[in-house]
């Protein structure tokens, strides 16, 4: 649906009604929807029926993309996690592609991605380690980079619930054997602990211009 607040009308009918991941990139909205012939794929819309179309049939066949896990906008790109794979799109067929290797991109249970000016941060699965802090940067779209082993002594740090602060700072929480801890990504690289031991985490929404969770 689209609305000008005084006029609301149907823009496109997706038979399964499974639209998800709606986000504005530039002057268009990118989202994921499912239709019978192509399955779950990337779509774009300018808010009109004629300006709404499937971007590309990235995964041929009626199945399409795997189950949605999370989405975010970074720079002029839309990032979407589907099953074990991370994708990015600029709204064109040529600019819609997979990022990194599937074995590195299996996301945390809440499927949260955090978009920054230079790329996205998320919890990715590292073979032999479990979930650790990963990033995919706009400058290297073919790579999924391990940011840091948060706790080298344990097998699974499980970072989650990212929140953006001023000056590019990012807070996030992670789960460990003794409870939860709150960390900050240090600009020079790595992370530091702000609060540790037994805190309870819950998701809240701030009043900023876009939802951020912590």
mmCIF file of N, CA, C and O in Angstrom, residues 13-99:
data_model
loop_
_atom_site.group_PDB
_atom_site.id
_atom_site.type_symbol
_atom_site.label_atom_id
_atom_site.label_comp_id
_atom_site.label_asym_id
_atom_site.label_seq_id
_atom_site.Cartn_x
_atom_site.Cartn_y
_atom_site.Cartn_z
ATOM 1 N N UNK A 13 -0.283 -6.161 -5.419
ATOM 2 C CA UNK A 13 -0.823 -7.321 -4.720
ATOM 3 C C UNK A 13 0.147 -8.487 -4.855
ATOM 4 O O UNK A 13 0.333 -9.027 -5.932
ATOM 5 N N UNK A 14 0.803 -8.857 -3.747
ATOM 6 C CA UNK A 14 1.639 -10.051 -3.715
ATOM 7 C C UNK A 14 0.785 -11.182 -3.135
ATOM 8 O O UNK A 14 0.344 -11.089 -1.983
ATOM 9 N N UNK A 15 0.531 -12.229 -3.912
ATOM 10 C CA UNK A 15 -0.433 -13.255 -3.493
ATOM 11 C C UNK A 15 -0.198 -13.818 -2.100
ATOM 12 O O UNK A 15 -1.145 -14.110 -1.369
ATOM 13 N N UNK A 16 1.064 -13.976 -1.704
ATOM 14 C CA UNK A 16 1.315 -14.575 -0.398
ATOM 15 C C UNK A 16 1.216 -13.562 0.737
ATOM 16 O O UNK A 16 1.190 -13.941 1.910
ATOM 17 N N UNK A 17 1.188 -12.269 0.406
ATOM 18 C CA UNK A 17 1.170 -11.182 1.391
ATOM 19 C C UNK A 17 2.393 -11.204 2.296
ATOM 20 O O UNK A 17 2.375 -10.632 3.376
ATOM 21 N N UNK A 18 3.456 -11.882 1.857
ATOM 22 C CA UNK A 18 4.654 -12.004 2.698
ATOM 23 C C UNK A 18 5.674 -10.943 2.326
ATOM 24 O O UNK A 18 6.768 -11.243 1.890
ATOM 25 N N UNK A 19 5.306 -9.670 2.463
ATOM 26 C CA UNK A 19 6.260 -8.595 2.233
ATOM 27 C C UNK A 19 7.026 -8.337 3.519
ATOM 28 O O UNK A 19 6.450 -8.308 4.606
ATOM 29 N N UNK A 20 8.330 -8.131 3.414
ATOM 30 C CA UNK A 20 9.142 -7.916 4.603
ATOM 31 C C UNK A 20 10.357 -7.074 4.242
ATOM 32 O O UNK A 20 10.673 -6.888 3.070
ATOM 33 N N UNK A 21 11.032 -6.554 5.236
ATOM 34 C CA UNK A 21 12.271 -5.822 5.022
ATOM 35 C C UNK A 21 12.107 -4.521 4.284
ATOM 36 O O UNK A 21 12.994 -4.125 3.521
ATOM 37 N N UNK A 22 11.009 -3.798 4.471
ATOM 38 C CA UNK A 22 10.798 -2.545 3.760
ATOM 39 C C UNK A 22 11.790 -1.484 4.241
ATOM 40 O O UNK A 22 11.902 -1.233 5.443
ATOM 41 N N UNK A 23 12.516 -0.863 3.300
ATOM 42 C CA UNK A 23 13.494 0.163 3.654
ATOM 43 C C UNK A 23 13.690 1.112 2.485
ATOM 44 O O UNK A 23 13.665 0.708 1.324
ATOM 45 N N UNK A 24 13.893 2.374 2.782
ATOM 46 C CA UNK A 24 14.092 3.395 1.755
ATOM 47 C C UNK A 24 15.572 3.530 1.444
ATOM 48 O O UNK A 24 16.395 3.690 2.344
ATOM 49 N N UNK A 25 15.889 3.462 0.156
ATOM 50 C CA UNK A 25 17.253 3.659 -0.328
ATOM 51 C C UNK A 25 17.175 4.708 -1.435
ATOM 52 O O UNK A 25 16.619 4.441 -2.502
ATOM 53 N N UNK A 26 17.717 5.881 -1.178
ATOM 54 C CA UNK A 26 17.607 6.950 -2.164
ATOM 55 C C UNK A 26 16.170 7.384 -2.330
ATOM 56 O O UNK A 26 15.490 7.713 -1.359
ATOM 57 N N UNK A 27 15.653 7.348 -3.562
ATOM 58 C CA UNK A 27 14.283 7.768 -3.830
ATOM 59 C C UNK A 27 13.352 6.594 -4.088
ATOM 60 O O UNK A 27 12.298 6.744 -4.705
ATOM 61 N N UNK A 28 13.737 5.392 -3.633
ATOM 62 C CA UNK A 28 12.898 4.216 -3.830
ATOM 63 C C UNK A 28 12.864 3.369 -2.572
ATOM 64 O O UNK A 28 13.715 3.493 -1.688
ATOM 65 N N UNK A 29 11.850 2.520 -2.475
ATOM 66 C CA UNK A 29 11.777 1.566 -1.390
ATOM 67 C C UNK A 29 12.162 0.194 -1.923
ATOM 68 O O UNK A 29 11.703 -0.214 -2.988
ATOM 69 N N UNK A 30 13.022 -0.498 -1.199
ATOM 70 C CA UNK A 30 13.397 -1.863 -1.544
ATOM 71 C C UNK A 30 12.835 -2.787 -0.476
ATOM 72 O O UNK A 30 12.837 -2.454 0.710
ATOM 73 N N UNK A 31 12.333 -3.926 -0.897
ATOM 74 C CA UNK A 31 11.761 -4.881 0.039
ATOM 75 C C UNK A 31 11.813 -6.272 -0.562
ATOM 76 O O UNK A 31 12.271 -6.467 -1.693
ATOM 77 N N UNK A 32 11.372 -7.257 0.190
ATOM 78 C CA UNK A 32 11.344 -8.642 -0.270
ATOM 79 C C UNK A 32 9.907 -9.137 -0.227
ATOM 80 O O UNK A 32 9.200 -8.931 0.773
ATOM 81 N N UNK A 33 9.467 -9.739 -1.303
ATOM 82 C CA UNK A 33 8.104 -10.268 -1.386
ATOM 83 C C UNK A 33 8.105 -11.581 -2.152
ATOM 84 O O UNK A 33 9.031 -11.875 -2.921
ATOM 85 N N UNK A 34 7.053 -12.351 -1.962
ATOM 86 C CA UNK A 34 6.953 -13.667 -2.592
ATOM 87 C C UNK A 34 5.797 -13.712 -3.582
ATOM 88 O O UNK A 34 4.694 -13.248 -3.270
ATOM 89 N N UNK A 35 6.071 -14.237 -4.774
ATOM 90 C CA UNK A 35 5.032 -14.492 -5.766
ATOM 91 C C UNK A 35 5.210 -15.905 -6.307
ATOM 92 O O UNK A 35 6.295 -16.496 -6.201
ATOM 93 N N UNK A 36 4.168 -16.442 -6.888
ATOM 94 C CA UNK A 36 4.132 -17.858 -7.253
ATOM 95 C C UNK A 36 5.257 -18.262 -8.190
ATOM 96 O O UNK A 36 5.947 -19.258 -7.969
ATOM 97 N N UNK A 37 5.484 -17.505 -9.236
ATOM 98 C CA UNK A 37 6.444 -17.911 -10.256
ATOM 99 C C UNK A 37 7.893 -17.803 -9.797
ATOM 100 O O UNK A 37 8.722 -18.667 -10.092
ATOM 101 N N UNK A 38 8.209 -16.736 -9.058
ATOM 102 C CA UNK A 38 9.610 -16.467 -8.730
ATOM 103 C C UNK A 38 9.963 -16.728 -7.272
ATOM 104 O O UNK A 38 11.137 -16.697 -6.906
ATOM 105 N N UNK A 39 8.964 -16.979 -6.428
ATOM 106 C CA UNK A 39 9.247 -17.167 -5.018
ATOM 107 C C UNK A 39 9.608 -15.851 -4.345
ATOM 108 O O UNK A 39 9.266 -14.772 -4.816
ATOM 109 N N UNK A 40 10.360 -15.918 -3.251
ATOM 110 C CA UNK A 40 10.722 -14.733 -2.473
ATOM 111 C C UNK A 40 11.923 -14.054 -3.118
ATOM 112 O O UNK A 40 13.002 -14.624 -3.204
ATOM 113 N N UNK A 41 11.739 -12.789 -3.582
ATOM 114 C CA UNK A 41 12.794 -12.063 -4.285
ATOM 115 C C UNK A 41 12.775 -10.583 -3.888
ATOM 116 O O UNK A 41 11.874 -10.113 -3.197
ATOM 117 N N UNK A 42 13.775 -9.843 -4.389
ATOM 118 C CA UNK A 42 13.887 -8.412 -4.111
ATOM 119 C C UNK A 42 12.985 -7.612 -5.043
ATOM 120 O O UNK A 42 12.951 -7.855 -6.247
ATOM 121 N N UNK A 43 12.286 -6.628 -4.482
ATOM 122 C CA UNK A 43 11.423 -5.732 -5.232
ATOM 123 C C UNK A 43 11.799 -4.290 -4.926
ATOM 124 O O UNK A 43 12.423 -4.006 -3.908
ATOM 125 N N UNK A 44 11.379 -3.373 -5.818
ATOM 126 C CA UNK A 44 11.552 -1.950 -5.584
ATOM 127 C C UNK A 44 10.243 -1.236 -5.927
ATOM 128 O O UNK A 44 9.437 -1.724 -6.725
ATOM 129 N N UNK A 45 10.030 -0.077 -5.309
ATOM 130 C CA UNK A 45 8.805 0.673 -5.559
ATOM 131 C C UNK A 45 9.044 2.164 -5.345
ATOM 132 O O UNK A 45 9.800 2.560 -4.442
ATOM 133 N N UNK A 46 8.410 2.983 -6.184
ATOM 134 C CA UNK A 46 8.420 4.430 -5.979
ATOM 135 C C UNK A 46 7.093 4.893 -5.387
ATOM 136 O O UNK A 46 6.811 6.091 -5.314
ATOM 137 N N UNK A 47 6.257 3.947 -4.960
ATOM 138 C CA UNK A 47 4.971 4.265 -4.356
ATOM 139 C C UNK A 47 3.809 4.231 -5.314
ATOM 140 O O UNK A 47 2.678 4.516 -4.932
ATOM 141 N N UNK A 48 4.078 3.865 -6.584
ATOM 142 C CA UNK A 48 3.008 3.751 -7.578
ATOM 143 C C UNK A 48 2.966 2.333 -8.132
ATOM 144 O O UNK A 48 3.948 1.587 -8.044
ATOM 145 N N UNK A 49 1.826 1.955 -8.717
ATOM 146 C CA UNK A 49 1.698 0.621 -9.298
ATOM 147 C C UNK A 49 2.687 0.430 -10.442
ATOM 148 O O UNK A 49 3.380 -0.585 -10.523
ATOM 149 N N UNK A 50 2.775 1.414 -11.332
ATOM 150 C CA UNK A 50 3.670 1.283 -12.491
ATOM 151 C C UNK A 50 5.138 1.325 -12.090
ATOM 152 O O UNK A 50 5.997 0.812 -12.807
ATOM 153 N N UNK A 51 5.434 1.924 -10.951
ATOM 154 C CA UNK A 51 6.818 2.030 -10.503
ATOM 155 C C UNK A 51 7.227 0.959 -9.517
ATOM 156 O O UNK A 51 8.238 1.102 -8.827
ATOM 157 N N UNK A 52 6.447 -0.121 -9.431
ATOM 158 C CA UNK A 52 6.751 -1.236 -8.534
ATOM 159 C C UNK A 52 7.061 -2.469 -9.369
ATOM 160 O O UNK A 52 6.261 -2.861 -10.211
ATOM 161 N N UNK A 53 8.243 -3.074 -9.165
ATOM 162 C CA UNK A 53 8.645 -4.213 -9.988
ATOM 163 C C UNK A 53 9.679 -5.054 -9.250
ATOM 164 O O UNK A 53 10.381 -4.571 -8.362
ATOM 165 N N UNK A 54 9.763 -6.307 -9.653
ATOM 166 C CA UNK A 54 10.810 -7.186 -9.122
ATOM 167 C C UNK A 54 12.149 -6.720 -9.673
ATOM 168 O O UNK A 54 12.289 -6.434 -10.855
ATOM 169 N N UNK A 55 13.150 -6.628 -8.806
ATOM 170 C CA UNK A 55 14.463 -6.150 -9.246
ATOM 171 C C UNK A 55 15.145 -7.181 -10.129
ATOM 172 O O UNK A 55 15.659 -6.862 -11.203
ATOM 173 N N UNK A 56 15.178 -8.421 -9.667
ATOM 174 C CA UNK A 56 15.798 -9.507 -10.433
ATOM 175 C C UNK A 56 15.350 -10.836 -9.851
ATOM 176 O O UNK A 56 14.924 -10.901 -8.695
ATOM 177 N N UNK A 57 15.417 -11.885 -10.653
ATOM 178 C CA UNK A 57 15.130 -13.230 -10.158
ATOM 179 C C UNK A 57 16.464 -13.827 -9.715
ATOM 180 O O UNK A 57 17.066 -14.632 -10.413
ATOM 181 N N UNK A 58 16.920 -13.403 -8.552
ATOM 182 C CA UNK A 58 18.262 -13.752 -8.098
ATOM 183 C C UNK A 58 18.405 -15.250 -7.853
ATOM 184 O O UNK A 58 19.429 -15.847 -8.185
ATOM 185 N N UNK A 59 17.392 -15.868 -7.279
ATOM 186 C CA UNK A 59 17.380 -17.318 -7.030
ATOM 187 C C UNK A 59 16.291 -17.920 -7.919
ATOM 188 O O UNK A 59 15.112 -17.899 -7.553
ATOM 189 N N UNK A 60 16.629 -18.414 -9.112
ATOM 190 C CA UNK A 60 15.613 -18.893 -10.047
ATOM 191 C C UNK A 60 14.757 -20.004 -9.449
ATOM 192 O O UNK A 60 15.225 -20.811 -8.644
ATOM 193 N N UNK A 61 13.491 -20.014 -9.870
ATOM 194 C CA UNK A 61 12.572 -21.046 -9.402
ATOM 195 C C UNK A 61 11.573 -20.509 -8.397
ATOM 196 O O UNK A 61 11.693 -19.377 -7.914
ATOM 197 N N UNK A 62 10.563 -21.315 -8.064
ATOM 198 C CA UNK A 62 9.476 -20.842 -7.188
ATOM 199 C C UNK A 62 9.864 -20.680 -5.724
ATOM 200 O O UNK A 62 9.131 -20.058 -4.963
ATOM 201 N N UNK A 63 11.016 -21.205 -5.301
ATOM 202 C CA UNK A 63 11.388 -21.103 -3.893
ATOM 203 C C UNK A 63 11.962 -19.728 -3.557
ATOM 204 O O UNK A 63 11.623 -19.113 -2.563
ATOM 205 N N UNK A 64 12.869 -19.244 -4.385
ATOM 206 C CA UNK A 64 13.463 -17.935 -4.155
ATOM 207 C C UNK A 64 14.386 -17.912 -2.953
ATOM 208 O O UNK A 64 14.994 -18.918 -2.577
ATOM 209 N N UNK A 65 14.490 -16.747 -2.325
ATOM 210 C CA UNK A 65 15.372 -16.561 -1.174
ATOM 211 C C UNK A 65 14.908 -17.401 0.004
ATOM 212 O O UNK A 65 13.723 -17.706 0.138
ATOM 213 N N UNK A 66 15.855 -17.756 0.863
ATOM 214 C CA UNK A 66 15.527 -18.511 2.064
ATOM 215 C C UNK A 66 14.802 -17.605 3.065
ATOM 216 O O UNK A 66 14.510 -16.445 2.784
ATOM 217 N N UNK A 67 14.521 -18.126 4.250
ATOM 218 C CA UNK A 67 13.770 -17.385 5.258
ATOM 219 C C UNK A 67 14.463 -16.076 5.619
ATOM 220 O O UNK A 67 15.669 -16.047 5.860
ATOM 221 N N UNK A 68 13.714 -14.958 5.704
ATOM 222 C CA UNK A 68 14.303 -13.670 6.076
ATOM 223 C C UNK A 68 14.871 -13.706 7.484
ATOM 224 O O UNK A 68 14.259 -14.252 8.399
ATOM 225 N N UNK A 69 16.060 -13.099 7.659
ATOM 226 C CA UNK A 69 16.702 -13.066 8.962
ATOM 227 C C UNK A 69 16.957 -11.658 9.467
ATOM 228 O O UNK A 69 17.196 -11.464 10.654
ATOM 229 N N UNK A 70 16.942 -10.658 8.589
ATOM 230 C CA UNK A 70 17.184 -9.282 9.015
ATOM 231 C C UNK A 70 17.554 -8.413 7.830
ATOM 232 O O UNK A 70 17.892 -8.926 6.755
ATOM 233 N N UNK A 71 17.490 -7.082 8.004
ATOM 234 C CA UNK A 71 17.821 -6.168 6.920
ATOM 235 C C UNK A 71 18.296 -4.836 7.498
ATOM 236 O O UNK A 71 18.044 -4.514 8.655
ATOM 237 N N UNK A 72 19.014 -4.079 6.670
ATOM 238 C CA UNK A 72 19.526 -2.774 7.088
ATOM 239 C C UNK A 72 19.933 -1.995 5.852
ATOM 240 O O UNK A 72 20.136 -2.575 4.774
ATOM 241 N N UNK A 73 20.063 -0.688 5.989
ATOM 242 C CA UNK A 73 20.543 0.185 4.918
ATOM 243 C C UNK A 73 21.895 0.744 5.331
ATOM 244 O O UNK A 73 22.075 1.218 6.461
ATOM 245 N N UNK A 74 22.859 0.666 4.418
ATOM 246 C CA UNK A 74 24.195 1.213 4.637
ATOM 247 C C UNK A 74 24.591 1.997 3.396
ATOM 248 O O UNK A 74 24.676 1.426 2.305
ATOM 249 N N UNK A 75 24.814 3.288 3.557
ATOM 250 C CA UNK A 75 25.125 4.107 2.391
ATOM 251 C C UNK A 75 23.982 4.075 1.397
ATOM 252 O O UNK A 75 22.826 4.303 1.758
ATOM 253 N N UNK A 76 24.277 3.759 0.149
ATOM 254 C CA UNK A 76 23.252 3.674 -0.886
ATOM 255 C C UNK A 76 22.855 2.233 -1.166
ATOM 256 O O UNK A 76 22.324 1.939 -2.246
ATOM 257 N N UNK A 77 23.093 1.331 -0.213
ATOM 258 C CA UNK A 77 22.802 -0.080 -0.421
ATOM 259 C C UNK A 77 21.861 -0.631 0.639
ATOM 260 O O UNK A 77 21.877 -0.201 1.798
ATOM 261 N N UNK A 78 21.063 -1.575 0.211
ATOM 262 C CA UNK A 78 20.123 -2.299 1.052
ATOM 263 C C UNK A 78 20.708 -3.685 1.311
ATOM 264 O O UNK A 78 21.067 -4.395 0.376
ATOM 265 N N UNK A 79 20.841 -4.051 2.572
ATOM 266 C CA UNK A 79 21.359 -5.366 2.939
ATOM 267 C C UNK A 79 20.229 -6.226 3.478
ATOM 268 O O UNK A 79 19.390 -5.743 4.259
ATOM 269 N N UNK A 80 20.220 -7.482 3.084
ATOM 270 C CA UNK A 80 19.169 -8.404 3.509
ATOM 271 C C UNK A 80 19.784 -9.765 3.788
ATOM 272 O O UNK A 80 20.550 -10.291 2.972
ATOM 273 N N UNK A 81 19.465 -10.340 4.949
ATOM 274 C CA UNK A 81 19.936 -11.676 5.299
ATOM 275 C C UNK A 81 18.807 -12.667 5.068
ATOM 276 O O UNK A 81 17.694 -12.470 5.568
ATOM 277 N N UNK A 82 19.087 -13.705 4.294
ATOM 278 C CA UNK A 82 18.101 -14.741 4.000
ATOM 279 C C UNK A 82 18.736 -16.096 4.275
ATOM 280 O O UNK A 82 19.706 -16.471 3.610
ATOM 281 N N UNK A 83 18.196 -16.809 5.282
ATOM 282 C CA UNK A 83 18.805 -18.075 5.662
ATOM 283 C C UNK A 83 20.244 -17.848 6.094
ATOM 284 O O UNK A 83 20.521 -16.977 6.911
ATOM 285 N N UNK A 84 21.192 -18.582 5.515
ATOM 286 C CA UNK A 84 22.593 -18.412 5.902
ATOM 287 C C UNK A 84 23.352 -17.380 5.082
ATOM 288 O O UNK A 84 24.546 -17.208 5.262
ATOM 289 N N UNK A 85 22.672 -16.656 4.172
ATOM 290 C CA UNK A 85 23.380 -15.803 3.216
ATOM 291 C C UNK A 85 23.016 -14.337 3.393
ATOM 292 O O UNK A 85 21.871 -13.989 3.712
ATOM 293 N N UNK A 86 23.989 -13.474 3.183
ATOM 294 C CA UNK A 86 23.784 -12.030 3.196
ATOM 295 C C UNK A 86 23.811 -11.515 1.761
ATOM 296 O O UNK A 86 24.667 -11.910 0.968
ATOM 297 N N UNK A 87 22.863 -10.624 1.424
ATOM 298 C CA UNK A 87 22.773 -10.029 0.097
ATOM 299 C C UNK A 87 22.797 -8.513 0.231
ATOM 300 O O UNK A 87 22.507 -7.962 1.291
ATOM 301 N N UNK A 88 23.118 -7.839 -0.904
ATOM 302 C CA UNK A 88 22.988 -6.394 -0.931
ATOM 303 C C UNK A 88 22.455 -5.958 -2.282
ATOM 304 O O UNK A 88 22.652 -6.645 -3.303
ATOM 305 N N UNK A 89 21.763 -4.818 -2.309
ATOM 306 C CA UNK A 89 21.153 -4.333 -3.548
ATOM 307 C C UNK A 89 21.136 -2.815 -3.562
ATOM 308 O O UNK A 89 20.948 -2.173 -2.522
ATOM 309 N N UNK A 90 21.343 -2.250 -4.751
ATOM 310 C CA UNK A 90 21.195 -0.808 -4.935
ATOM 311 C C UNK A 90 19.915 -0.491 -5.690
ATOM 312 O O UNK A 90 19.699 0.638 -6.132
ATOM 313 N N UNK A 91 19.053 -1.505 -5.861
ATOM 314 C CA UNK A 91 17.793 -1.325 -6.564
ATOM 315 C C UNK A 91 17.848 -1.680 -8.028
ATOM 316 O O UNK A 91 16.841 -1.578 -8.733
ATOM 317 N N UNK A 92 19.023 -2.122 -8.511
ATOM 318 C CA UNK A 92 19.167 -2.551 -9.896
ATOM 319 C C UNK A 92 19.520 -4.031 -9.939
ATOM 320 O O UNK A 92 20.061 -4.581 -8.971
ATOM 321 N N UNK A 93 19.245 -4.665 -11.079
ATOM 322 C CA UNK A 93 19.575 -6.079 -11.232
ATOM 323 C C UNK A 93 21.084 -6.298 -11.148
ATOM 324 O O UNK A 93 21.557 -7.238 -10.504
ATOM 325 N N UNK A 94 21.846 -5.411 -11.794
ATOM 326 C CA UNK A 94 23.305 -5.548 -11.790
ATOM 327 C C UNK A 94 23.891 -5.325 -10.403
ATOM 328 O O UNK A 94 24.942 -5.874 -10.068
ATOM 329 N N UNK A 95 23.224 -4.521 -9.594
ATOM 330 C CA UNK A 95 23.741 -4.198 -8.273
ATOM 331 C C UNK A 95 23.168 -5.036 -7.153
ATOM 332 O O UNK A 95 23.310 -4.684 -5.979
ATOM 333 N N UNK A 96 22.511 -6.136 -7.494
ATOM 334 C CA UNK A 96 21.936 -7.044 -6.496
ATOM 335 C C UNK A 96 22.723 -8.333 -6.498
ATOM 336 O O UNK A 96 22.796 -9.019 -7.521
ATOM 337 N N UNK A 97 23.330 -8.697 -5.367
ATOM 338 C CA UNK A 97 24.246 -9.831 -5.341
ATOM 339 C C UNK A 97 24.402 -10.378 -3.927
ATOM 340 O O UNK A 97 24.060 -9.720 -2.938
ATOM 341 N N UNK A 98 24.957 -11.583 -3.848
ATOM 342 C CA UNK A 98 25.297 -12.171 -2.561
ATOM 343 C C UNK A 98 26.594 -11.553 -2.051
ATOM 344 O O UNK A 98 27.440 -11.123 -2.827
ATOM 345 N N UNK A 99 26.746 -11.502 -0.736
ATOM 346 C CA UNK A 99 27.946 -10.969 -0.099
ATOM 347 C C UNK A 99 28.591 -12.082 0.709
ATOM 348 O O UNK A 99 27.948 -12.707 1.542
#
